[in-house]
PDB file of C-alpha atoms in Angstrom:
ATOM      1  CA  UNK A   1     215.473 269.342 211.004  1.00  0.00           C
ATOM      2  CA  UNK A   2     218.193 266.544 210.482  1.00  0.00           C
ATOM      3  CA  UNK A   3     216.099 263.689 210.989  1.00  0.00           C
ATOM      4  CA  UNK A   4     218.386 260.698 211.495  1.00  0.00           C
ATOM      5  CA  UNK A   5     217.827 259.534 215.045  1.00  0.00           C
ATOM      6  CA  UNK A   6     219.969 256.964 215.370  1.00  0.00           C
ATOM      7  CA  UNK A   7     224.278 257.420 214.405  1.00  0.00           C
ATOM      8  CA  UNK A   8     224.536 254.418 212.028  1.00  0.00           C
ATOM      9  CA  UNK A   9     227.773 252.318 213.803  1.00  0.00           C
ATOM     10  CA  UNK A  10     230.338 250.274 211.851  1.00  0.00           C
ATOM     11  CA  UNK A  11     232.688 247.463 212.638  1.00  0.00           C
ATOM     12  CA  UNK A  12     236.481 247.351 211.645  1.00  0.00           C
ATOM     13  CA  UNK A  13     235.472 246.017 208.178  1.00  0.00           C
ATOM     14  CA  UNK A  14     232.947 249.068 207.841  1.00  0.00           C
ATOM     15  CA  UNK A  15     229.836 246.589 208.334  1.00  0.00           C
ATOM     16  CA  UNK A  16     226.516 248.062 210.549  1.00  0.00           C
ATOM     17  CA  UNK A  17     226.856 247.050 214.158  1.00  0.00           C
ATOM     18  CA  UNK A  18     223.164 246.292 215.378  1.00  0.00           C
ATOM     19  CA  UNK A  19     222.055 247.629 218.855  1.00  0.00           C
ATOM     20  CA  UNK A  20     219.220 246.512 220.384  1.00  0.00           C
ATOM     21  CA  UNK A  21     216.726 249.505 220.634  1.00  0.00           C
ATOM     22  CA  UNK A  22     213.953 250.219 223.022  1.00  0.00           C
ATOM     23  CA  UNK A  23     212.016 251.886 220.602  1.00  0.00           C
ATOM     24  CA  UNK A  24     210.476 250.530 216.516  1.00  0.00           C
ATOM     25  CA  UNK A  25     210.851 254.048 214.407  1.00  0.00           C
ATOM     26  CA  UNK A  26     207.395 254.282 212.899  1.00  0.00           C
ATOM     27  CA  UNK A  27     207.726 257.789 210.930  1.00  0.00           C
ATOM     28  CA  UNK A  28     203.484 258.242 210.519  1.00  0.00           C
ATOM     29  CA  UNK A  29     202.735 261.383 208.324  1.00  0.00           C
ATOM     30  CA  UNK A  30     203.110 265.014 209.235  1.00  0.00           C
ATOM     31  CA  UNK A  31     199.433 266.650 209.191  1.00  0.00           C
ATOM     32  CA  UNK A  32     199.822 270.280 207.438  1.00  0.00           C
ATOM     33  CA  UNK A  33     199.972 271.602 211.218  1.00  0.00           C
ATOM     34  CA  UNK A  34     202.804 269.553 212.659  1.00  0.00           C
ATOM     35  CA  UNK A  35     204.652 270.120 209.436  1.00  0.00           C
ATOM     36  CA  UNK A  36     204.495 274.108 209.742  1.00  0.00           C
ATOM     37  CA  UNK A  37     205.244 273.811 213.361  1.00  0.00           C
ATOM     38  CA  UNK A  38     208.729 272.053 212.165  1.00  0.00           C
ATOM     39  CA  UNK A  39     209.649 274.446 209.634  1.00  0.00           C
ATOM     40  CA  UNK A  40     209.099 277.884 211.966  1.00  0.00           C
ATOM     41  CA  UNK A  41     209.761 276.642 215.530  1.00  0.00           C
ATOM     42  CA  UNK A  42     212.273 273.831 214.937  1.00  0.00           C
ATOM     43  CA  UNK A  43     214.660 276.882 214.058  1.00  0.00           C
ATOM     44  CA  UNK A  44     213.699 278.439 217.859  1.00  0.00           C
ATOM     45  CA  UNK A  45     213.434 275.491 219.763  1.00  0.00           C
ATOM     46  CA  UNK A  46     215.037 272.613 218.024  1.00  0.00           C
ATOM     47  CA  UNK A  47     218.574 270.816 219.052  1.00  0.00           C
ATOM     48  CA  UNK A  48     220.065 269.079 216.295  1.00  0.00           C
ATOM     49  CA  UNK A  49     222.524 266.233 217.582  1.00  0.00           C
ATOM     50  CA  UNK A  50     225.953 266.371 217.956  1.00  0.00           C
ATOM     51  CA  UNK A  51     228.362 263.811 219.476  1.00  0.00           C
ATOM     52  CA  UNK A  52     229.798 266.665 222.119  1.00  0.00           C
ATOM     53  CA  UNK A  53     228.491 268.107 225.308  1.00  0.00           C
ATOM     54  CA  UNK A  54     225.795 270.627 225.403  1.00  0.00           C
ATOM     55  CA  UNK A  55     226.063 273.837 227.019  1.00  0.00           C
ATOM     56  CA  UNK A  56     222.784 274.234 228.575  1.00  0.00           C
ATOM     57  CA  UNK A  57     223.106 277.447 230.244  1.00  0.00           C
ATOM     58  CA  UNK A  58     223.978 278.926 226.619  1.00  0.00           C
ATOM     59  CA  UNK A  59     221.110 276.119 224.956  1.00  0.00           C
ATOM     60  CA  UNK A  60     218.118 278.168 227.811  1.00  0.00           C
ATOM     61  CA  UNK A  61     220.308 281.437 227.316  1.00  0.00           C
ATOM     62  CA  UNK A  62     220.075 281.072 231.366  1.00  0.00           C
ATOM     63  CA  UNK A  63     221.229 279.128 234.205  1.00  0.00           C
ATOM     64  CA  UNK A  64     218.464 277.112 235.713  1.00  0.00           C
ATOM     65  CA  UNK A  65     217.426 273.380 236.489  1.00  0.00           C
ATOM     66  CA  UNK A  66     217.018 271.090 233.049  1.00  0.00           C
ATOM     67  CA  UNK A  67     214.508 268.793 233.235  1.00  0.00           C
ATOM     68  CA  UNK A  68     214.804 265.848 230.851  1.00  0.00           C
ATOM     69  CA  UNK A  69     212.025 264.515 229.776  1.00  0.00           C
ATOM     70  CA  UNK A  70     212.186 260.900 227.092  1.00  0.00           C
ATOM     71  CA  UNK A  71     209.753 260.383 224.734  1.00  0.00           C
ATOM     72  CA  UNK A  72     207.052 262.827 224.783  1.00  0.00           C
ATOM     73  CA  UNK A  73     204.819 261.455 222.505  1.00  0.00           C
ATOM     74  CA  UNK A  74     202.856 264.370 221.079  1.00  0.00           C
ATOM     75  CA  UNK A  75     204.250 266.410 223.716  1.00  0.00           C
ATOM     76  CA  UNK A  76     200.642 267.801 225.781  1.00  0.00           C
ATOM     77  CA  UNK A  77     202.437 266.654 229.360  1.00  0.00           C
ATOM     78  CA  UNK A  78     205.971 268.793 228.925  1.00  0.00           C
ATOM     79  CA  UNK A  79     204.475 271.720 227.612  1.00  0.00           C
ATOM     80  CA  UNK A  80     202.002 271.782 230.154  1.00  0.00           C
ATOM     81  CA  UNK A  81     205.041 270.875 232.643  1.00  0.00           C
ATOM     82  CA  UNK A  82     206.945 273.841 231.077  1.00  0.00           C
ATOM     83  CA  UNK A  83     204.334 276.126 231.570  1.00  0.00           C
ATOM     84  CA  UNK A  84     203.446 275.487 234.934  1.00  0.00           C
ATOM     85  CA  UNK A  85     207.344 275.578 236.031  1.00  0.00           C
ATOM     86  CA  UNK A  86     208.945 278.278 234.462  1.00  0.00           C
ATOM     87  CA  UNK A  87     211.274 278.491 236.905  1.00  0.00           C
ATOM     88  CA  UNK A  88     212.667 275.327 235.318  1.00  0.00           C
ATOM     89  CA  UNK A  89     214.410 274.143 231.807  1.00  0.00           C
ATOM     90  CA  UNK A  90     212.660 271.311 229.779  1.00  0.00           C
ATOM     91  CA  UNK A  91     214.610 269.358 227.147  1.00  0.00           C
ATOM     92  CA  UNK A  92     212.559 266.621 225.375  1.00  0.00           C
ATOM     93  CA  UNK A  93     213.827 263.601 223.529  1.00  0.00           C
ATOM     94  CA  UNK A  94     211.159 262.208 220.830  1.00  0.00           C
ATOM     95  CA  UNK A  95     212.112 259.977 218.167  1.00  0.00           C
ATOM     96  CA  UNK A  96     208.860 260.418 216.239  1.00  0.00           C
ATOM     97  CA  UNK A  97     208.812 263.295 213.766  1.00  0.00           C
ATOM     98  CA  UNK A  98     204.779 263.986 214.348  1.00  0.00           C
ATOM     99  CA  UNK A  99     205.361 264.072 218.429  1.00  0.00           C
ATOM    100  CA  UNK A 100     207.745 266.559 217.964  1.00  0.00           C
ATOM    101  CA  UNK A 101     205.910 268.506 215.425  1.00  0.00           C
ATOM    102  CA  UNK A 102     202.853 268.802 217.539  1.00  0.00           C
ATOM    103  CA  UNK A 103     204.827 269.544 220.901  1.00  0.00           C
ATOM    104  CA  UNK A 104     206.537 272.248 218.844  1.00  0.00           C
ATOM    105  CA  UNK A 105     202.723 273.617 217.812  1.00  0.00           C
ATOM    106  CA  UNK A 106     201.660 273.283 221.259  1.00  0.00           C
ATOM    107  CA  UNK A 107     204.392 275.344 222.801  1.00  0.00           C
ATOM    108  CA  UNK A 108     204.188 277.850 220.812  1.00  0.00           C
ATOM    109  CA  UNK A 109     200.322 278.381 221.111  1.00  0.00           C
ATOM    110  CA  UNK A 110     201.027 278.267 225.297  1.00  0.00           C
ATOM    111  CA  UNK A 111     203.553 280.836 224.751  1.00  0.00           C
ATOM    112  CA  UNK A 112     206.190 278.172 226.348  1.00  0.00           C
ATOM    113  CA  UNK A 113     209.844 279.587 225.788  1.00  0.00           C
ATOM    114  CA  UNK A 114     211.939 277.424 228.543  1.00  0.00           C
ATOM    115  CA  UNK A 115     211.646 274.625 226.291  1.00  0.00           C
ATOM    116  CA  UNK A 116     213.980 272.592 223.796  1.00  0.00           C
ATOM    117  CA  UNK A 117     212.856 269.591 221.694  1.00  0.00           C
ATOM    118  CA  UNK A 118     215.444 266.333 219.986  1.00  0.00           C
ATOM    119  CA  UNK A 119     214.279 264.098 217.238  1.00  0.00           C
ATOM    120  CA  UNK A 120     217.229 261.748 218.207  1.00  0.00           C
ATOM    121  CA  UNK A 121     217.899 258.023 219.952  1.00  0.00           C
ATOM    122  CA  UNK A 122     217.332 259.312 224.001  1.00  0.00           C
ATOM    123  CA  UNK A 123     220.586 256.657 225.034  1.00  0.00           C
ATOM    124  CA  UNK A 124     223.037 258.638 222.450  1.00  0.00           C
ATOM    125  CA  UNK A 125     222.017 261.674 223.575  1.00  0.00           C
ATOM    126  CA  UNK A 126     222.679 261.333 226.612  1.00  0.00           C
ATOM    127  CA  UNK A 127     225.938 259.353 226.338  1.00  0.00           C
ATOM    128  CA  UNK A 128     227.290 262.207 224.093  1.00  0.00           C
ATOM    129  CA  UNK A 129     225.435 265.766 224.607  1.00  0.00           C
ATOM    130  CA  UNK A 130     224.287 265.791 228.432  1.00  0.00           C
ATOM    131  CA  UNK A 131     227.062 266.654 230.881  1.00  0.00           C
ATOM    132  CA  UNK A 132     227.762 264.800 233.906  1.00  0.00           C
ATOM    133  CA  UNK A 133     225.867 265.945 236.820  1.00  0.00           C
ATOM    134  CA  UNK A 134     223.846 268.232 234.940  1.00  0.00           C
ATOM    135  CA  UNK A 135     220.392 267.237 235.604  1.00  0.00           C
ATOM    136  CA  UNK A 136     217.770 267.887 238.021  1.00  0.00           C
ATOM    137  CA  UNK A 137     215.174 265.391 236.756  1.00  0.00           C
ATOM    138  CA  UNK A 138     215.009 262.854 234.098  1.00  0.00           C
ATOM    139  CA  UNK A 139     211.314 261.637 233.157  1.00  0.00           C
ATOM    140  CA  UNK A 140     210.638 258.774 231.366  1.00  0.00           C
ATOM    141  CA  UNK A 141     206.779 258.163 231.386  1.00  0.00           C
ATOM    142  CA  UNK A 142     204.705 255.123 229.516  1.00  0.00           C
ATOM    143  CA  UNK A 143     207.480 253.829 227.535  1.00  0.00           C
ATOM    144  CA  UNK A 144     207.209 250.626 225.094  1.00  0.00           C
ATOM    145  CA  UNK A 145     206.412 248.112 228.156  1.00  0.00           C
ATOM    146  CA  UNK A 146     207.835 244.827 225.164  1.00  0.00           C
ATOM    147  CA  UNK A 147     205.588 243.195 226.923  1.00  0.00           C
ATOM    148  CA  UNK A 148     206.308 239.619 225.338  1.00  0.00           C
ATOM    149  CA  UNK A 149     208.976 237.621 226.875  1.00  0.00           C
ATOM    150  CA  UNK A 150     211.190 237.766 224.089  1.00  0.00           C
ATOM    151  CA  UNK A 151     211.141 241.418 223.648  1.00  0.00           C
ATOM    152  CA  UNK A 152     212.175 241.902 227.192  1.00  0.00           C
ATOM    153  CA  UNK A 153     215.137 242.649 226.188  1.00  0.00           C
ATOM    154  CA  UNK A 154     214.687 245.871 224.678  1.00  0.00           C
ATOM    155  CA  UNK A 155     212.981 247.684 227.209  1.00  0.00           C
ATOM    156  CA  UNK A 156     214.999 250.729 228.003  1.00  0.00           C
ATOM    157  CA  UNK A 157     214.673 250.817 232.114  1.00  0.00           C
ATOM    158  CA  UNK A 158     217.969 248.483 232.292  1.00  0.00           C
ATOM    159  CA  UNK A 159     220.749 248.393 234.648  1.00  0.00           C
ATOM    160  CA  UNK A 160     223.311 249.617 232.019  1.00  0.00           C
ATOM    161  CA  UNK A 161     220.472 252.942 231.240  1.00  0.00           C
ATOM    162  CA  UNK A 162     219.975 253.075 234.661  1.00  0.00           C
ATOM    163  CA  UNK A 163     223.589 253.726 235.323  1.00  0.00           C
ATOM    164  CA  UNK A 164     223.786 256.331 232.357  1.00  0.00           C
ATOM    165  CA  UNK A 165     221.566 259.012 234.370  1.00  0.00           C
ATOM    166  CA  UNK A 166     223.082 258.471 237.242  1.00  0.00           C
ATOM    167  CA  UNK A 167     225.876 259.496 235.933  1.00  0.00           C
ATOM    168  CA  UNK A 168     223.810 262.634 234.168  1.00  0.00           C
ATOM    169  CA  UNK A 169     221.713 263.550 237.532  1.00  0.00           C
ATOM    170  CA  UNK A 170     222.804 265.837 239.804  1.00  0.00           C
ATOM    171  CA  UNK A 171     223.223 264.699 243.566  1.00  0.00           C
ATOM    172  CA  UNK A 172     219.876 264.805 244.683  1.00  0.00           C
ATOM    173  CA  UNK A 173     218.314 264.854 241.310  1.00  0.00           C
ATOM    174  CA  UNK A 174     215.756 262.054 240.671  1.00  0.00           C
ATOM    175  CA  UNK A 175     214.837 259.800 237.678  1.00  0.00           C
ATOM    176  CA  UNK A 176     211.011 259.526 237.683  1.00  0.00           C
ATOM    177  CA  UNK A 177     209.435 257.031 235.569  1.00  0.00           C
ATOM    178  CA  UNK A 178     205.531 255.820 235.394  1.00  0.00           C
ATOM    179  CA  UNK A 179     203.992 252.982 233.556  1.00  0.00           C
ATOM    180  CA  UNK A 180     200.224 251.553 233.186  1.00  0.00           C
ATOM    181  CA  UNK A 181     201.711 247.698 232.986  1.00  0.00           C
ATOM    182  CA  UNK A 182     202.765 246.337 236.037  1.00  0.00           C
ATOM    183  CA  UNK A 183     204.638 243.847 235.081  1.00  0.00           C
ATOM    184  CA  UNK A 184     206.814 246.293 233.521  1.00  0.00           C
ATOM    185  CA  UNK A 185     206.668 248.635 236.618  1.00  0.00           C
ATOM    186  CA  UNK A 186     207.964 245.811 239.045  1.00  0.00           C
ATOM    187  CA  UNK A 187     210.502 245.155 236.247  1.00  0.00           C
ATOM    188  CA  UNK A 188     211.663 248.749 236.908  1.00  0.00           C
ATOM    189  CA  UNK A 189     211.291 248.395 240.585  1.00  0.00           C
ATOM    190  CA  UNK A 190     213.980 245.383 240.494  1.00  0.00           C
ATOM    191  CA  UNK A 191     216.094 246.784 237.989  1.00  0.00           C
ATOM    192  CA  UNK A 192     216.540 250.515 240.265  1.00  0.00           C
ATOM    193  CA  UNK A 193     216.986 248.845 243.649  1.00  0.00           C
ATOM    194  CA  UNK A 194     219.716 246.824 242.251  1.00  0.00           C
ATOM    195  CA  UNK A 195     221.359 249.810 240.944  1.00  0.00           C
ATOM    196  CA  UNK A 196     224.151 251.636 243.320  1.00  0.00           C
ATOM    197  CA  UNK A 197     224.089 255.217 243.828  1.00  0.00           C
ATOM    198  CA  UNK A 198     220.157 255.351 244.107  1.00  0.00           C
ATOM    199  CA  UNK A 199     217.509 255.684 246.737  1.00  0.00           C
ATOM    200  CA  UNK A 200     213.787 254.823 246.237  1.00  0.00           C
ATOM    201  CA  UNK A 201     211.404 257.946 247.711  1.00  0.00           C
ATOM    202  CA  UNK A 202     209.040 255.261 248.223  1.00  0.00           C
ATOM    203  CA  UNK A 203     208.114 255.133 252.043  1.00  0.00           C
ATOM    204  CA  UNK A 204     206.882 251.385 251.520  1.00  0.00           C
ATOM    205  CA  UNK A 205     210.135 250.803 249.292  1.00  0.00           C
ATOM    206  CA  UNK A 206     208.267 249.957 246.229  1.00  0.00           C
ATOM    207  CA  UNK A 207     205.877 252.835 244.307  1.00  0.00           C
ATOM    208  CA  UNK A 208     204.786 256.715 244.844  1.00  0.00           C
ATOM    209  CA  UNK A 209     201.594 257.900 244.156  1.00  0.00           C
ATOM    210  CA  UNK A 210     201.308 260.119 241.440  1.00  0.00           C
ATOM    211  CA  UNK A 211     202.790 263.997 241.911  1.00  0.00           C
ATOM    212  CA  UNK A 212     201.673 267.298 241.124  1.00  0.00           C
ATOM    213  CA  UNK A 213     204.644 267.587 238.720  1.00  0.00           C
ATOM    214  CA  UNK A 214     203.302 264.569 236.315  1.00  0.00           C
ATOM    215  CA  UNK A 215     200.080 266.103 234.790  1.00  0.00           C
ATOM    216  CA  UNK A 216     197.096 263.057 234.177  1.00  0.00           C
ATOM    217  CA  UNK A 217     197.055 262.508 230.519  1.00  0.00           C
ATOM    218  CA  UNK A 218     193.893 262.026 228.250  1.00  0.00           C
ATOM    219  CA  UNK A 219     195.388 258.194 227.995  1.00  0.00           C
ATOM    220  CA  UNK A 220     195.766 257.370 231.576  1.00  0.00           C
ATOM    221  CA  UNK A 221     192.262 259.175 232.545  1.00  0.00           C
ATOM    222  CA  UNK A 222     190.508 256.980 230.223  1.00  0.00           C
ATOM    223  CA  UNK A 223     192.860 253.988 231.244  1.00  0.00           C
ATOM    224  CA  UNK A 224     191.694 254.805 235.534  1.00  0.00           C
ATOM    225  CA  UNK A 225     187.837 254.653 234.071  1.00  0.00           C
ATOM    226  CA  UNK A 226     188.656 251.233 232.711  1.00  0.00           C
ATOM    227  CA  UNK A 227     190.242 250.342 236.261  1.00  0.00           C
ATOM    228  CA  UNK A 228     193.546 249.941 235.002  1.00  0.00           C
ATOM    229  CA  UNK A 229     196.481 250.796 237.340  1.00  0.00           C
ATOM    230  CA  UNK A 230     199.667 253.377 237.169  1.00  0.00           C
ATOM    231  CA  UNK A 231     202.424 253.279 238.663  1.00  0.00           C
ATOM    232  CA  UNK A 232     205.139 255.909 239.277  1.00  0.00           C
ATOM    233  CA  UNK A 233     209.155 255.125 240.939  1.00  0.00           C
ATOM    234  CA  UNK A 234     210.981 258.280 242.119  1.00  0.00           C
ATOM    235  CA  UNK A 235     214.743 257.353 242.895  1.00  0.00           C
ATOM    236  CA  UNK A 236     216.914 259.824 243.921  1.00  0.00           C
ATOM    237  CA  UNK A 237     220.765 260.119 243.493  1.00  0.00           C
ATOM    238  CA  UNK A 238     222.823 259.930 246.346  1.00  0.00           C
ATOM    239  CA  UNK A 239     225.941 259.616 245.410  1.00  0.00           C
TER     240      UNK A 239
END
């Protein structure tokens, strides 16, 4: 597995350009499992990155609707997703070697085979390997709230990102995201309405309660115990 996740960029006198990320790479070790789940299923279900399009149908050896999903963490929600839909294609984005290790494991063990994992920066790959108008979903679920001021900033639910699926989505395709701080969720809510080309699902204009298609994660059952809140934006493209 090539595991440079972010395309090192260079001015015209060859120095690094910085970008601001949404995301700190913290490698963490490989346990003996995750690291034998790399080195047989990466092969299978593994997409190394390339700056060019993707040919899905070819990538799922089928033509049916690709489901994006960024940052999976350790990957227990999209294989479960995958399994439960396998009238669907799933293509995860994880930038953390042990996440995609473990979803790889996982899948396997479930006997999952309509889905593909990347070990790659989610905002490159989808500026240079997903087609236009090639997406039913995109699911971005609990990312890095940077809840500090400063750090604002690099949260990756921003007009410019919000633009970029748009552009990937199919018409009537939907970009589903969920968070557990709700700061960051009306942050989200302000940054989508503002955005052209999208309509909330919300009937009340603001939040959707949670659907069938997001399975409840370990984290956020413990996190409902402790009283703490979720919520989930659906926005649909419409043009």
């Amino acid at each position: 597995m090539i595991n440079d996740v972010i395309t090192p960029e260079f001015d015209e006198n060859g120095r690094p350009l910085r970008r601001i990320r949404s995301f700190v790479r913290r490698q963490g070790r490989l346990t003996k499992g995750q690291e034998l789940a790399l080195e047989q299923y990466w092969p299978v279900m593994g997409v190394e990155y390339q700056p060019e399009p993707l040919d899905l149908t070819a990538l799922f050896g089928r033509d049916a609707p690709v489901v994006l999903e960024i940052g999976f963490g350790m990957g227990a929600s999209l294989v479960s997703m995958a399994q439960s839909n396998p009238h669907q294609n799933f293509l995860g984005i994880e930038v953390h070697a042990p996440g995609v290790g473990a979803c790889l494991g996982s899948a396997k063990e479930a006997g999952v085979e309509n889905l593909r994992v990347m070990c790659h920066d989610a905002v490159e790959v989808l500026e240079k390997m997903i087609p236009d108008n090639s997406l039913s979903m995109v699911q971005l679920f609990f990312p890095d709230p940077w809840h500090k001021a400063r750090h604002n900033k690099r949260r990756i639910v921003q007009a410019p990102f919000a633009g970029l699926v748009l552009s990937k989505l199919k018409p009537g395709g939907v970009f589903h995201m969920a968070t557990d701080w709700e700061a960051y969720a009306e942050h989200m809510l302000s940054v989508m309405s503002g955005v052209e080309g999208y309509r909330n699902q919300s009937e009340s204009g603001d939040y959707v309660p949670r659907p069938e298609t997001r399975p409840l994660t370990k984290f956020e059952q413990r996190g409902q115990r402790l009283g703490h809140g979720v919520w989930d934006l659906m926005f649909e493209r419409v043009k």
